[in-house]
Structure formats: structure tokens, C-alpha cells
Coordinates of C-alpha atoms in Angstrom, one line a residue:
M1 CA -1.2 53.6 49.5
R2 CA -4.3 52.0 50.8
W3 CA -6.4 55.1 50.7
P4 CA -6.4 55.5 46.9
V5 CA -7.4 51.8 46.6
V6 CA -10.2 52.2 49.2
L7 CA -11.5 55.4 47.5
F8 CA -11.5 53.7 44.1
A9 CA -13.4 50.7 45.5
L10 CA -15.9 53.1 47.1
L11 CA -16.5 55.0 43.9
L12 CA -16.8 51.7 42.0
S13 CA -19.4 50.5 44.4
L14 CA -21.4 53.8 43.9
W15 CA -21.2 53.7 40.1
P16 CA -24.6 52.0 39.6
F17 CA -26.2 54.8 41.5
S18 CA -24.7 57.5 39.3
S19 CA -25.7 55.6 36.1
G20 CA -29.2 55.0 37.3
R21 CA -29.0 51.2 37.2
A22 CA -29.4 50.9 41.0
V23 CA -33.0 52.0 40.8
L24 CA -33.6 49.9 37.7
S25 CA -33.0 46.5 39.1
P26 CA -35.7 43.9 38.4
G27 CA -38.2 43.5 41.2
H28 CA -37.9 47.2 42.3
P29 CA -40.4 47.7 45.2
A30 CA -42.3 50.3 43.3
L31 CA -43.3 47.8 40.7
T32 CA -46.3 45.4 40.7
R33 CA -48.3 43.3 38.3
L34 CA -51.9 44.0 37.5
W35 CA -54.5 41.2 37.3
G36 CA -57.9 40.7 35.9
L37 CA -60.4 37.9 36.3
G38 CA -60.5 35.0 33.9
P39 CA -63.7 33.1 32.7
E40 CA -63.5 30.8 35.7
G41 CA -62.9 33.6 38.2
E42 CA -59.1 33.0 38.2
R43 CA -56.6 35.8 38.3
V44 CA -55.1 36.5 35.0
F45 CA -51.9 38.6 34.5
T46 CA -52.7 41.7 32.4
C47 CA -50.2 44.6 32.7
T48 CA -47.6 46.3 34.8
A49 CA -48.1 49.2 37.2
F50 CA -46.0 51.2 39.5
Y51 CA -46.4 53.3 42.7
I52 CA -45.5 57.0 42.4
R53 CA -44.9 59.8 44.8
T54 CA -47.4 62.6 44.5
P55 CA -47.6 66.1 45.9
K56 CA -50.7 65.2 47.8
R57 CA -50.3 62.1 50.0
A58 CA -52.9 59.3 49.6
P59 CA -54.9 58.3 52.6
E60 CA -52.9 56.3 55.2
G61 CA -52.2 52.8 54.0
L62 CA -53.0 53.6 50.4
G63 CA -50.6 54.2 47.5
T64 CA -51.0 55.9 44.2
L65 CA -50.6 53.5 41.2
A66 CA -49.9 54.6 37.6
T67 CA -50.3 52.5 34.5
A68 CA -51.5 52.6 30.9
G69 CA -55.1 53.7 30.4
H70 CA -56.2 50.5 28.6
C71 CA -54.8 48.4 31.5
A72 CA -57.2 50.0 34.0
E73 CA -60.1 48.8 31.9
V74 CA -59.1 45.1 32.3
S75 CA -57.3 45.1 35.7
R76 CA -58.9 44.9 39.1
F77 CA -56.0 43.8 41.4
A78 CA -52.4 44.5 42.1
G79 CA -50.0 41.9 43.3
R80 CA -46.5 40.5 42.6
D81 CA -47.4 36.8 42.0
A82 CA -50.4 34.7 41.0
D83 CA -50.1 32.6 44.2
Q84 CA -49.9 35.6 46.5
A85 CA -52.3 35.2 49.4
S86 CA -53.4 38.8 49.6
F87 CA -54.0 40.9 46.5
A88 CA -54.7 44.6 46.6
Y89 CA -57.9 45.8 45.0
V90 CA -57.2 48.8 42.8
N91 CA -59.7 51.6 42.8
W92 CA -59.5 53.2 39.3
R93 CA -62.2 55.6 40.2
A94 CA -60.9 59.1 40.9
L95 CA -58.9 60.1 43.9
V96 CA -61.4 63.0 44.5
D97 CA -65.1 63.5 43.8
G98 CA -65.6 60.2 41.9
R99 CA -63.9 61.3 38.7
I100 CA -62.5 58.6 36.5
G101 CA -58.7 58.3 36.9
V102 CA -58.1 57.6 33.3
H103 CA -56.9 60.4 31.0
R104 CA -59.4 61.0 28.2
R105 CA -56.8 61.9 25.6
W106 CA -53.6 60.0 26.5
D107 CA -53.3 56.3 27.4
V108 CA -52.5 56.7 31.1
A109 CA -54.4 55.9 34.3
I110 CA -54.0 56.6 38.0
G111 CA -55.7 54.8 40.8
T112 CA -55.3 54.0 44.5
A113 CA -54.5 50.6 46.0
P114 CA -53.4 49.4 49.5
E115 CA -49.7 49.6 49.8
L116 CA -48.2 46.1 49.3
P117 CA -45.4 44.8 51.6
E118 CA -42.9 45.5 48.9
S119 CA -44.1 48.9 47.8
G120 CA -42.0 51.0 50.1
R121 CA -40.1 53.1 47.6
P122 CA -42.5 54.7 45.0
L123 CA -41.0 56.4 42.0
W124 CA -40.5 60.2 41.6
L125 CA -41.9 61.8 38.5
G126 CA -39.2 63.5 36.4
D127 CA -39.0 65.7 33.3
P128 CA -40.6 64.9 29.9
P129 CA -38.4 62.8 27.6
R130 CA -35.9 64.4 25.2
P131 CA -34.8 63.2 21.7
D132 CA -31.7 61.0 21.9
Q133 CA -32.1 60.5 25.7
R134 CA -31.1 57.2 27.1
V135 CA -33.9 55.7 29.2
W136 CA -34.8 52.3 30.8
V137 CA -38.1 50.4 30.8
I138 CA -38.7 48.3 33.8
G139 CA -41.6 45.9 34.4
Y140 CA -42.8 42.3 34.0
P141 CA -43.1 41.6 30.3
A142 CA -44.8 38.3 29.9
G143 CA -44.2 37.6 33.5
V144 CA -40.4 37.9 33.2
E145 CA -38.6 40.6 35.2
R146 CA -36.2 42.5 33.0
V147 CA -34.6 45.9 32.5
V148 CA -34.4 47.2 28.9
A149 CA -32.2 50.2 27.8
C150 CA -33.8 52.3 25.0
E151 CA -33.2 55.6 23.2
V152 CA -35.8 58.3 22.9
V153 CA -36.5 59.0 19.2
G154 CA -39.0 61.8 19.5
P155 CA -42.8 62.4 18.9
S156 CA -44.5 59.4 17.4
R157 CA -44.7 59.1 13.6
P158 CA -48.1 58.9 12.0
A159 CA -49.9 55.6 12.0
G160 CA -50.4 53.6 8.8
D161 CA -53.4 55.7 7.8
G162 CA -51.6 58.9 8.4
T163 CA -53.2 59.7 11.8
P164 CA -50.6 60.6 14.4
F165 CA -50.7 59.1 17.9
P166 CA -51.6 62.2 19.9
G167 CA -49.0 63.1 22.5
S168 CA -47.2 59.8 22.1
W169 CA -43.4 59.5 21.8
D170 CA -41.3 56.8 20.2
L171 CA -38.5 54.7 21.8
D172 CA -35.9 52.7 19.9
C173 CA -35.4 49.5 21.9
P174 CA -33.6 46.2 21.2
P175 CA -35.7 43.9 18.9
D176 CA -38.3 41.8 20.7
S177 CA -37.3 43.2 24.1
I178 CA -40.7 44.7 24.9
L179 CA -43.2 41.8 25.2
P180 CA -46.9 41.4 26.1
G181 CA -47.5 42.5 29.7
S182 CA -45.1 45.5 29.4
S183 CA -48.0 47.9 29.0
G184 CA -48.0 50.2 32.0
S185 CA -44.3 49.9 32.7
P186 CA -42.5 53.0 33.9
V187 CA -39.9 54.6 31.6
V188 CA -37.2 56.2 33.7
D189 CA -34.1 58.3 33.2
S190 CA -30.6 57.8 34.5
G191 CA -31.7 59.1 37.9
G192 CA -34.6 56.7 38.2
R193 CA -37.3 59.3 37.7
V194 CA -40.3 58.6 35.5
V195 CA -40.3 60.3 32.1
G196 CA -43.2 58.3 30.6
V197 CA -45.4 55.3 30.7
L198 CA -45.2 52.5 28.1
W199 CA -48.4 51.7 26.3
G200 CA -47.8 49.9 23.1
R201 CA -45.9 49.4 19.8
S202 CA -46.1 51.2 16.5
L203 CA -48.1 49.4 13.7
A204 CA -44.9 48.5 12.0
G205 CA -43.6 47.0 15.3
D206 CA -40.3 48.9 15.0
R207 CA -41.0 51.5 17.7
V208 CA -42.1 51.3 21.3
L209 CA -44.8 53.9 22.2
I210 CA -44.8 55.8 25.5
T211 CA -47.0 58.6 27.0
P212 CA -44.8 61.4 28.4
V213 CA -44.9 62.0 32.1
T214 CA -46.7 65.3 31.3
A215 CA -49.9 63.3 31.1
L216 CA -49.5 61.8 34.5
R217 CA -48.9 65.3 36.0
E218 CA -51.9 66.7 34.3
L219 CA -54.1 63.8 35.4
L220 CA -52.9 64.2 39.0
R221 CA -53.8 67.9 38.9
L222 CA -57.3 67.1 37.6
L223 CA -57.8 64.5 40.3
E224 CA -56.4 66.5 43.2
A225 CA -58.0 69.8 42.2

């Protein structure tokens, strides 16, 4: 009689892995904050970034960071906490031949940074998002670690002036769950694979905007060609 109980307990313990929540816990080692410099030279929290696995390995001791494109323009360092003794300088220049590691059309960026002590498990890139797919956003919104479950709506609706957000997709997330500092957070599926990068909100504020993982893959190809 004990075996069914033990088997049930084992399956119950493995349940988070099958639902994807095990890879979505706050403080996942692939995540880091990005920092810029304030007027007095102090470090100022700007965005979120995450280490990714790539077909071509970065040089020894370096990791590949992904974030939103606008974050790369204001961020110079990666590090978990403001009082951390050692910060990693992020090189947003290209991985190869000096090309800029920011996509010209979509709001994503790729750079290299020394691997932080906690960055031992970079995220895999997955498939593009699908309408009605359940996804999770992980990061450090406003400096607070949290995991938010959202639903993929589909390609972004036009902006207020009728201009579409090129290549962007909409997420339906709980109200006020995505806060300043979330830009650059990975959007992952139930297997913990990246389907997109969060970059903003719709003008009406009722949708969260992400760039599909397709843009990251395209940028990697351009940089590693």
C-alpha cells in the first residue's frame, strides 16, 4: 500500500516542472537587473535582462544577455543588487565585427557580459507565441521579484493614430501587474523557454507589448554571421 502513496508524492513533487513554474521562480539564475549611471555617478536601476543559450558559445567567462532595445540605450551594467560589490559591464556592441547588437526594426537587444555568480542556467529560446497561449513574465518590476501569468492575445492592435506596432504581440495580464522596470523581462512558455521579450504597454494601458522570440533569433543570426 505504501508504493501508491510514494508514487503519488513523487508525482506531486514533480508537478511544478510539468507546469513550467519550477523555471519561473523569482530570482531565477538567468535573470539580472540592468543599471545606468545617475547624475552623481550612482548606479540607477533601469531594466531587466536575462542570459540566453545560443548556438555559438560566447567567449569563456562571457554570457549572452538579451533585453529590450531601448534598455540597451540607457544601461551599462548588469547586477542583481545596487549594493553588489562587483557589477558586470555589458557590451552592447555586436558580438562580431563591431555591429550594434540592437535590432533596427524590433525593440530587442543582445550583448555580452561577464557571467555573474548566479547566472549558471541561461534560458533556452523557444517557439514564437500563439494566440490564447498561457505564458509567464519574469523579472524585477520596480525592483520587486515576481512572476506574472498572462495570456497571449495576438499581433498588436494599431496605436492611437492607427499606426501598428511592427512585429509586436499583445499579452493580457492582470491589472497593474507589469510595472516600471519590467522592460527586458523574458516571456516564457510552460516549459520555461523564451517566446518573447517584454518591451512596454499599449497606449490605452490595457495590453502588455512583447517582441516575439523570432527577433532574437534573427538578431543572433546577424551577429554571428
